[in-house]
Amino acid sequence: MAVTEPAPVELPPAHEGILRRQALRESAARTYARSLPIVPVRARGMTIEGADGRRYLDCLSGAGTLALGHNHPVVLEAVRKVIDSGAPLHVLDLATPVKDAFTTELFSTLPREFADNAQIQFCGPAGTDAVEAAFKLVRAATGRSELLAFTGAYHGMTAGALAASGGATDVRVTRLPFPHRYRCPFGTGGERGADIAARWTEYLLDDPKSGVPEPAAMILEPVQGEGGVNPAPDSWMRRMREITRERSIALIADEVQTGVGRTGTFWAVEHSGIVPDVMVLSKAIGGSLPLAVIVYRSELDLWQPGAHAGTFRGNQLAMAAGAATLAYVRENRLAERAGTLGARMLAALQALSADHPSIGDVRGRGLMIGIELVDPEAGPPTVTAENGSAPPPDPALATAVQQECLRRGLIVELGGRHGAVVRLLPPLTLTDEQATAVVDRLADALRAAERSPYRRAAAGPTR
Ligand code: PMP
């Protein structure tokens, strides 16, 4: 007797019910889902449609992952091609034509001087796993174990990566001052602040009694993302390259968020022209599917077989989607487009700050933009910046702005040490009209949030 499979129980796509069940069943550690109570059911380009039929302009882009926006035709075509070919989808780290093509495409985008003498390690499919791999690599290559990282950094959520991001673990990381322009720890900002930060780094490394053991590597983000969109000055990047090279310290550039055109060059290290020893890459390289790698100078390839393993290092769909994304960004010069459009958006937002004392700072590079909200009336300034004083951050206002944006059909992210920086990470494919709509909706949301009794609402948790 034929046994008929019971039909799968279809839950009604009722927006409220799904959100309610999520709140009941999912972890207290969930993040984006708390501040963005939407239920995406369809998405194309920059637009997401919720189960309630509402449409949103997505300036979060999967935390900066979607260089081409949602479901770009070249990505869908690449994924379908792999599926239709009958290729295995799960292959550990075995060689495949799909991986071969991805590696060729990736290497063609990297700075020539770097790629001509580099190896690639496919990692577990998260940025944090690639950061761990980079640490293991440099430790094996140098025989040293200590690391240097910067204030405001974010490198992931696993132990080593967390230590470099300021979390407590037993990995020894020395935290060095990042040249924050607006909240400069030395109260000067600009080139002067960057110079002092670099001198402090040199001083610590060269003082035999500083208590800082000889490190294996320095890890930095060319533009700090989660830390609140803090671009590192190019001159400071070059100083860090000199300082590390002179002392045989490996320089690891974490381009997980800044890569693939986001900041106006294909890779953000190109702004300063430095060649790092290791690059950590994830997010956009997978074309919206999970993928993470490190690429590094061949001389460092001294670790043992199996030194960094992991089951899911062979996601063929991600490699195909990633190769298609990299090629599309390269062929259509989307990095340049990100640079031009980003500069225009930055200027429009800076103009907005003239009427809004609650906008403390507008900063960014390319389509990685941050607006730091402050409370000009609360308390004394925390530190001074080059342009005067920097009032205390206002995370409650930022939370209110995020909610008002959502009501106006705009998804934005919050970041920064206090969760007071509204972050924009739109896809590189956004149109001029969409860029204008983003700025208009944000301006409108800010006006509404400033009027609302937002200070009584507790600011949500930051990630
Ligand atoms: N490095 C940077 C610069 C990041 O922005 C992130 C994630 N936001 C990570 C590492 C960690 O990546 P993942 O969340 O995929 O582990």
Coordinates of C-alpha atoms and ligand atoms in Angstrom, one line a residue:
M1 CA 0.0 0.0 0.0
A2 CA 1.4 3.3 -1.0
V3 CA 2.1 5.5 2.0
T4 CA 1.3 9.1 1.2
E5 CA 3.4 11.7 2.9
P6 CA 1.4 14.1 5.0
A7 CA 1.3 17.5 3.5
P8 CA 3.7 19.9 5.4
V9 CA 1.9 22.1 7.8
E10 CA 1.9 25.6 6.3
L11 CA 2.0 28.2 9.0
P12 CA 0.0 31.2 7.9
P13 CA 2.5 33.9 6.9
A14 CA 0.9 36.2 9.4
H15 CA 3.5 38.8 10.2
E16 CA 2.5 39.2 13.9
G17 CA 2.4 35.5 14.6
I18 CA 5.9 34.9 13.1
L19 CA 7.3 37.7 15.2
R20 CA 5.6 36.5 18.3
R21 CA 6.9 32.9 17.8
Q22 CA 10.4 34.2 17.2
A23 CA 10.3 36.2 20.4
L24 CA 9.1 33.1 22.3
R25 CA 11.5 30.6 20.7
E26 CA 14.7 32.3 19.8
S27 CA 17.6 33.2 21.9
A28 CA 17.9 36.3 24.2
A29 CA 21.2 36.9 22.3
R30 CA 19.4 37.8 19.0
T31 CA 20.4 41.1 17.7
Y32 CA 19.0 42.7 14.5
A33 CA 15.7 41.0 15.1
R34 CA 15.1 43.1 18.1
S35 CA 15.4 46.5 16.5
L36 CA 14.0 45.5 13.1
P37 CA 10.7 43.7 13.7
I38 CA 10.1 42.8 10.1
V39 CA 9.5 39.5 8.3
P40 CA 11.2 39.6 4.9
V41 CA 9.5 37.4 2.3
R42 CA 10.8 38.9 -1.0
A43 CA 13.7 41.0 -1.9
R44 CA 15.2 42.5 -5.0
G45 CA 18.1 45.0 -5.3
M46 CA 17.8 47.4 -2.4
T47 CA 14.1 46.6 -1.7
I48 CA 12.8 44.2 0.9
E49 CA 9.2 43.3 1.1
G50 CA 7.8 42.2 4.5
A51 CA 5.1 39.6 5.2
D52 CA 2.8 42.5 6.0
G53 CA 3.2 43.8 2.4
R54 CA 5.3 46.8 3.5
R55 CA 8.4 47.7 1.4
Y56 CA 11.7 48.9 2.8
L57 CA 14.9 50.4 1.3
D58 CA 17.6 48.2 2.8
C59 CA 20.7 50.2 4.0
L60 CA 21.8 47.3 6.2
S61 CA 22.5 44.9 3.3
G62 CA 23.0 41.9 5.5
A63 CA 25.5 43.8 7.6
G64 CA 27.4 45.0 4.5
T65 CA 27.3 41.6 2.7
L66 CA 25.2 42.4 -0.3
A67 CA 27.4 44.4 -2.7
L68 CA 24.9 43.9 -5.5
G69 CA 21.8 44.1 -3.3
H70 CA 19.3 41.2 -2.9
N71 CA 18.9 38.5 -5.5
H72 CA 20.9 40.2 -8.2
P73 CA 20.4 38.4 -11.6
V74 CA 24.0 37.6 -12.1
V75 CA 24.1 36.0 -8.6
L76 CA 20.9 34.0 -9.2
E77 CA 22.2 32.9 -12.6
A78 CA 25.5 31.7 -11.1
V79 CA 23.8 29.7 -8.4
R80 CA 21.3 28.1 -10.8
K81 CA 24.2 27.2 -13.1
V82 CA 25.9 25.2 -10.4
I83 CA 22.7 23.5 -9.3
D84 CA 21.7 22.6 -12.9
S85 CA 25.2 21.2 -13.6
G86 CA 24.8 18.5 -11.0
A87 CA 28.0 19.5 -9.3
P88 CA 28.4 18.4 -5.6
L89 CA 27.4 21.2 -3.3
H90 CA 29.4 19.9 -0.3
V91 CA 33.0 19.0 -0.9
L92 CA 35.1 20.0 2.2
D93 CA 38.2 21.6 0.8
L94 CA 38.6 19.5 -2.3
A95 CA 39.5 21.1 -5.7
T96 CA 36.6 21.9 -7.9
P97 CA 36.2 24.0 -11.1
V98 CA 33.9 26.3 -9.2
K99 CA 36.5 27.0 -6.5
D100 CA 39.2 27.3 -9.1
A101 CA 37.2 30.0 -10.9
F102 CA 36.5 31.8 -7.7
T103 CA 40.1 31.8 -6.7
T104 CA 41.2 33.1 -10.1
E105 CA 38.6 35.9 -10.0
L106 CA 39.5 36.9 -6.4
F107 CA 43.2 37.0 -7.1
S108 CA 42.5 39.2 -10.2
T109 CA 40.9 41.8 -8.0
L110 CA 43.6 41.9 -5.3
P111 CA 46.5 44.4 -5.4
R112 CA 48.9 42.9 -8.0
E113 CA 52.0 43.1 -5.7
F114 CA 50.1 41.1 -3.1
A115 CA 48.3 38.5 -5.3
D116 CA 51.4 37.6 -7.3
N117 CA 53.0 36.0 -4.2
A118 CA 50.0 34.8 -2.1
Q119 CA 48.3 31.7 -0.9
I120 CA 44.6 31.3 0.0
Q121 CA 43.1 29.4 2.9
F122 CA 39.4 28.6 2.7
C123 CA 37.9 28.9 6.2
G124 CA 34.7 28.1 8.0
P125 CA 32.1 30.4 6.5
A126 CA 32.3 33.3 8.9
G127 CA 34.5 36.4 9.1
T128 CA 35.4 35.4 12.7
D129 CA 36.7 32.0 11.6
A130 CA 39.0 33.6 9.1
V131 CA 40.3 36.0 11.7
E132 CA 41.1 33.0 13.9
A133 CA 42.9 31.4 10.9
A134 CA 44.9 34.6 10.4
F135 CA 46.0 34.5 14.0
K136 CA 47.0 30.9 13.8
L137 CA 48.9 31.5 10.6
V138 CA 51.0 34.4 12.0
R139 CA 51.7 32.6 15.2
A140 CA 53.0 29.5 13.4
A141 CA 55.0 31.7 11.0
T142 CA 56.6 33.9 13.7
G143 CA 56.8 31.6 16.7
R144 CA 55.3 34.5 18.7
S145 CA 51.8 34.5 20.2
E146 CA 50.9 38.1 21.1
L147 CA 48.7 40.3 19.0
L148 CA 48.2 44.0 18.5
A149 CA 44.7 45.4 17.9
F150 CA 43.0 48.8 18.2
T151 CA 40.5 50.6 20.3
G152 CA 37.1 50.5 18.5
A153 CA 37.9 47.4 16.6
Y154 CA 35.5 44.6 15.7
H155 CA 36.8 41.3 14.4
G156 CA 34.2 38.8 15.3
M157 CA 32.7 36.7 18.1
T158 CA 35.0 33.8 18.6
A159 CA 37.6 33.8 21.4
G160 CA 40.7 35.2 19.6
A161 CA 38.6 37.6 17.5
L162 CA 36.7 38.7 20.5
A163 CA 39.9 39.4 22.4
A164 CA 41.0 41.6 19.6
S165 CA 37.7 43.4 19.7
G166 CA 38.1 44.2 23.4
G167 CA 36.3 41.2 25.0
A168 CA 37.8 39.3 27.8
T169 CA 39.6 36.0 26.9
D170 CA 43.0 34.5 27.7
V171 CA 44.4 35.5 24.3
R172 CA 47.1 38.2 24.9
V173 CA 46.2 41.3 22.9
T174 CA 47.7 44.7 23.4
R175 CA 45.1 47.4 22.5
L176 CA 46.6 50.4 20.8
P177 CA 44.9 53.8 20.1
F178 CA 43.0 54.0 16.8
P179 CA 43.2 57.5 15.3
H180 CA 39.6 58.4 15.9
R181 CA 39.0 61.8 14.3
Y182 CA 35.8 62.8 16.2
R183 CA 36.5 61.3 19.6
C184 CA 40.2 61.5 19.5
P185 CA 41.6 60.0 22.8
F186 CA 44.3 62.7 22.7
G187 CA 41.9 65.6 22.3
T188 CA 43.4 66.7 19.0
G189 CA 41.9 64.7 16.1
G190 CA 43.1 64.9 12.5
E191 CA 46.7 64.3 11.4
R192 CA 48.0 65.4 14.8
G193 CA 46.0 62.7 16.7
A194 CA 47.0 60.1 14.1
D195 CA 50.6 61.1 14.6
I196 CA 50.4 60.8 18.4
A197 CA 48.6 57.4 18.1
A198 CA 51.4 56.1 15.8
R199 CA 54.1 57.4 18.1
W200 CA 52.5 55.7 21.1
T201 CA 52.6 52.4 19.1
E202 CA 56.3 52.8 18.3
Y203 CA 57.1 53.8 21.9
L204 CA 55.4 50.7 23.3
L205 CA 57.0 48.3 20.8
D206 CA 60.5 49.8 21.3
D207 CA 60.5 50.2 25.1
P208 CA 62.1 46.9 26.4
K209 CA 60.2 47.4 29.7
S210 CA 56.8 48.3 28.3
G211 CA 55.4 44.9 29.3
V212 CA 54.3 44.3 25.7
P213 CA 55.9 41.1 24.4
E214 CA 57.1 41.0 20.8
P215 CA 53.9 40.5 18.9
A216 CA 53.2 38.1 16.0
A217 CA 50.9 40.5 14.2
M218 CA 48.9 43.7 14.2
I219 CA 45.3 43.5 13.0
L220 CA 43.4 46.5 11.8
E221 CA 40.3 47.6 9.8
P222 CA 41.0 50.2 7.2
V223 CA 37.6 51.6 8.1
Q224 CA 36.3 50.4 11.4
G225 CA 32.7 49.3 10.7
E226 CA 30.9 48.1 13.9
G227 CA 33.1 50.5 15.9
G228 CA 31.1 53.4 14.3
V229 CA 32.5 53.9 10.8
N230 CA 35.9 55.3 11.6
P231 CA 38.1 55.6 8.5
A232 CA 41.8 55.2 9.2
P233 CA 43.8 58.1 7.7
D234 CA 45.9 56.9 4.8
S235 CA 49.1 58.4 6.3
W236 CA 48.5 56.4 9.5
M237 CA 47.9 53.2 7.5
R238 CA 51.3 53.8 5.9
R239 CA 52.9 54.4 9.3
M240 CA 51.5 51.1 10.6
R241 CA 52.9 49.3 7.6
E242 CA 56.3 50.8 8.2
I243 CA 56.2 50.1 11.9
T244 CA 55.2 46.5 11.4
R245 CA 57.6 45.9 8.5
E246 CA 60.6 47.3 10.4
R247 CA 59.9 45.0 13.4
S248 CA 58.9 41.9 11.4
I249 CA 55.4 42.0 12.7
A250 CA 52.8 40.6 10.3
L251 CA 50.2 43.2 9.3
I252 CA 46.7 41.7 9.0
A253 CA 44.1 43.8 7.1
D254 CA 40.6 42.8 8.1
E255 CA 38.6 43.7 5.0
V256 CA 35.6 41.6 6.0
Q257 CA 33.4 44.7 5.8
T258 CA 35.4 47.1 3.7
G259 CA 36.1 44.8 0.8
V260 CA 34.6 44.5 -2.7
G261 CA 34.2 48.1 -3.6
R262 CA 32.4 49.3 -0.5
T263 CA 34.8 52.2 0.3
G264 CA 35.4 53.5 -3.2
T265 CA 38.3 51.2 -4.1
F266 CA 38.0 47.4 -4.7
W267 CA 39.9 46.8 -1.4
A268 CA 40.2 49.5 1.2
V269 CA 44.0 49.1 1.6
E270 CA 44.3 50.5 -1.9
H271 CA 43.5 54.0 -0.6
S272 CA 46.8 54.1 1.2
G273 CA 48.6 51.9 -1.2
I274 CA 49.9 49.6 1.5
V275 CA 50.4 45.9 0.9
P276 CA 49.5 43.9 4.0
D277 CA 50.9 40.5 4.9
V278 CA 47.5 38.9 5.4
M279 CA 44.0 39.9 4.3
V280 CA 40.9 38.6 5.9
L281 CA 37.9 38.5 3.6
S282 CA 34.3 37.5 4.0
K283 CA 30.8 39.0 3.7
A284 CA 30.6 40.4 0.1
I285 CA 33.0 37.8 -1.4
G286 CA 30.3 35.2 -1.1
G287 CA 27.8 37.2 -3.1
S288 CA 25.2 36.9 -0.3
L289 CA 26.1 33.3 0.7
P290 CA 28.5 32.3 3.5
L291 CA 32.2 32.3 2.6
A292 CA 35.4 33.4 4.3
V293 CA 39.0 33.2 3.3
I294 CA 42.4 34.5 4.2
V295 CA 44.9 35.5 1.6
Y296 CA 48.5 35.9 2.7
R297 CA 52.1 36.3 1.6
S298 CA 53.4 33.0 0.5
E299 CA 56.5 33.2 2.9
L300 CA 54.1 32.9 5.8
D301 CA 52.7 29.6 4.7
L302 CA 54.6 27.7 7.4
W303 CA 51.7 26.1 9.3
Q304 CA 51.0 22.4 9.3
P305 CA 48.3 20.5 7.3
G306 CA 45.1 20.7 9.2
A307 CA 46.3 23.7 11.3
H308 CA 43.0 25.3 10.4
A309 CA 40.3 22.8 9.4
G310 CA 36.5 23.0 9.3
T311 CA 33.7 21.0 7.6
F312 CA 32.1 23.8 5.7
R313 CA 34.9 25.2 3.7
G314 CA 33.7 24.2 0.3
N315 CA 30.3 25.9 -0.3
Q316 CA 30.1 25.7 -4.0
L317 CA 27.0 28.0 -4.3
A318 CA 28.8 30.7 -2.3
M319 CA 31.9 30.4 -4.4
A320 CA 29.9 30.7 -7.7
A321 CA 27.8 33.6 -6.3
G322 CA 31.0 35.2 -5.0
A323 CA 32.9 34.9 -8.3
A324 CA 29.9 36.4 -10.2
T325 CA 29.7 39.3 -7.7
L326 CA 33.4 40.0 -7.8
A327 CA 33.4 40.0 -11.6
Y328 CA 30.3 42.2 -11.8
V329 CA 31.8 44.8 -9.4
R330 CA 35.1 44.8 -11.3
E331 CA 33.5 45.0 -14.8
N332 CA 31.0 47.7 -13.9
R333 CA 33.5 49.7 -11.9
L334 CA 31.2 49.8 -8.9
A335 CA 33.9 50.7 -6.5
E336 CA 34.3 54.1 -8.3
R337 CA 30.5 54.4 -8.3
A338 CA 30.5 53.8 -4.5
G339 CA 33.1 56.5 -4.1
T340 CA 31.2 59.1 -6.1
L341 CA 27.8 58.4 -4.8
G342 CA 29.1 58.0 -1.2
A343 CA 30.8 61.4 -1.4
R344 CA 27.5 62.9 -2.5
M345 CA 25.5 61.3 0.3
L346 CA 28.1 62.3 2.8
A347 CA 27.9 65.9 1.6
A348 CA 24.1 65.9 1.8
L349 CA 24.2 64.5 5.4
Q350 CA 26.8 67.0 6.4
A351 CA 24.6 69.8 5.1
L352 CA 21.8 68.4 7.2
S353 CA 24.0 68.7 10.3
A354 CA 23.9 72.5 10.0
D355 CA 20.3 72.4 11.2
H356 CA 20.7 69.6 13.6
P357 CA 23.0 70.1 16.6
S358 CA 22.2 66.4 17.5
I359 CA 24.3 65.4 14.5
G360 CA 27.8 65.3 16.1
D361 CA 29.7 64.0 13.2
V362 CA 29.1 62.6 9.7
R363 CA 31.9 60.4 8.4
G364 CA 32.7 57.5 6.1
R365 CA 34.3 56.4 3.0
G366 CA 32.4 55.4 -0.2
L367 CA 29.2 53.7 0.7
M368 CA 30.2 53.0 4.3
I369 CA 28.7 56.0 6.1
G370 CA 28.1 56.8 9.8
I371 CA 26.2 59.6 11.5
E372 CA 27.1 60.0 15.1
L373 CA 24.2 61.4 17.2
V374 CA 25.0 63.4 20.3
D375 CA 23.2 65.2 23.1
P376 CA 24.4 68.7 22.8
E377 CA 22.8 69.7 26.1
A378 CA 23.8 66.8 28.3
G379 CA 26.8 67.0 30.5
P380 CA 30.3 68.1 29.7
P381 CA 32.0 67.0 26.5
T382 CA 33.8 63.6 26.9
V383 CA 36.8 64.5 24.8
T384 CA 37.7 67.4 22.6
A385 CA 38.0 67.0 18.8
E386 CA 39.8 69.0 16.2
N387 CA 36.7 71.1 15.5
G388 CA 35.8 71.9 19.1
S389 CA 34.1 69.7 21.6
A390 CA 32.4 66.4 21.1
P391 CA 29.2 66.2 23.2
P392 CA 28.2 62.9 24.8
P393 CA 26.8 60.3 22.4
D394 CA 23.1 59.9 22.4
P395 CA 22.2 56.2 21.9
A396 CA 18.6 56.7 22.8
L397 CA 18.2 59.2 20.0
A398 CA 19.9 56.8 17.6
T399 CA 17.5 54.0 18.6
A400 CA 14.6 56.4 18.0
V401 CA 16.0 57.4 14.6
Q402 CA 16.3 53.8 13.6
Q403 CA 12.6 53.1 14.6
E404 CA 11.4 56.3 12.8
C405 CA 13.4 55.2 9.7
L406 CA 11.7 51.8 9.8
R407 CA 8.3 53.5 9.9
R408 CA 9.3 55.4 6.8
G409 CA 10.4 52.3 5.0
L410 CA 14.1 52.6 5.6
I411 CA 16.3 50.0 7.3
V412 CA 19.4 51.3 8.9
E413 CA 21.9 49.8 11.3
L414 CA 23.3 51.2 14.6
G415 CA 27.0 50.9 15.6
G416 CA 29.7 52.6 17.5
R417 CA 31.0 52.1 21.0
H418 CA 27.8 53.5 22.5
G419 CA 25.4 52.4 19.8
A420 CA 24.9 56.1 18.8
V421 CA 26.1 55.9 15.2
V422 CA 23.5 55.5 12.5
R423 CA 25.2 53.4 9.8
L424 CA 24.4 53.2 6.1
L425 CA 25.7 50.3 4.1
P426 CA 23.6 50.4 0.9
P427 CA 24.3 48.1 -2.0
L428 CA 26.8 49.5 -4.5
T429 CA 24.1 49.2 -7.1
L430 CA 21.8 51.8 -5.5
T431 CA 20.5 54.5 -8.0
D432 CA 20.8 58.2 -7.6
E433 CA 17.1 58.4 -6.8
Q434 CA 17.4 55.7 -4.1
A435 CA 20.4 57.6 -2.6
T436 CA 18.2 60.8 -2.4
A437 CA 15.3 58.8 -0.9
V438 CA 17.6 57.4 1.8
V439 CA 18.9 60.9 2.8
D440 CA 15.3 62.3 2.7
R441 CA 13.8 59.5 4.8
L442 CA 16.7 59.7 7.3
A443 CA 16.3 63.5 7.6
D444 CA 12.6 63.1 8.2
A445 CA 13.2 60.4 10.7
L446 CA 15.7 62.5 12.6
R447 CA 13.2 65.4 12.8
A448 CA 10.5 63.1 14.2
A449 CA 12.9 61.4 16.6
E450 CA 14.1 64.8 17.9
R451 CA 10.5 65.7 18.6
S452 CA 9.6 62.4 20.3
P453 CA 10.1 61.8 24.0
Y454 CA 12.7 59.3 23.0
R455 CA 14.8 59.7 26.1
R456 CA 12.3 57.9 28.1
A457 CA 12.6 54.8 26.0
A458 CA 15.5 52.6 26.9
A459 CA 18.1 52.3 24.2
G460 CA 18.1 48.7 22.8
P461 CA 21.1 46.5 23.2
T462 CA 24.0 47.0 20.7
R463 CA 26.0 44.3 19.1
Ligands
PMP1 N1 35.6 41.6 10.9 C1 34.9 42.7 10.6 C2 35.6 43.9 10.2 C3 33.5 42.6 10.7 O1 32.8 43.7 10.4 C4 32.9 41.4 11.1 C5 31.4 41.3 11.2 N2 30.7 42.4 11.2 C6 33.7 40.3 11.4 C7 35.1 40.4 11.2 C8 33.1 39.0 11.8 O2 32.4 38.4 10.7 P1 31.3 37.3 11.0 O3 30.1 38.0 11.7 O4 30.9 36.8 9.7 O5 31.9 36.3 11.9

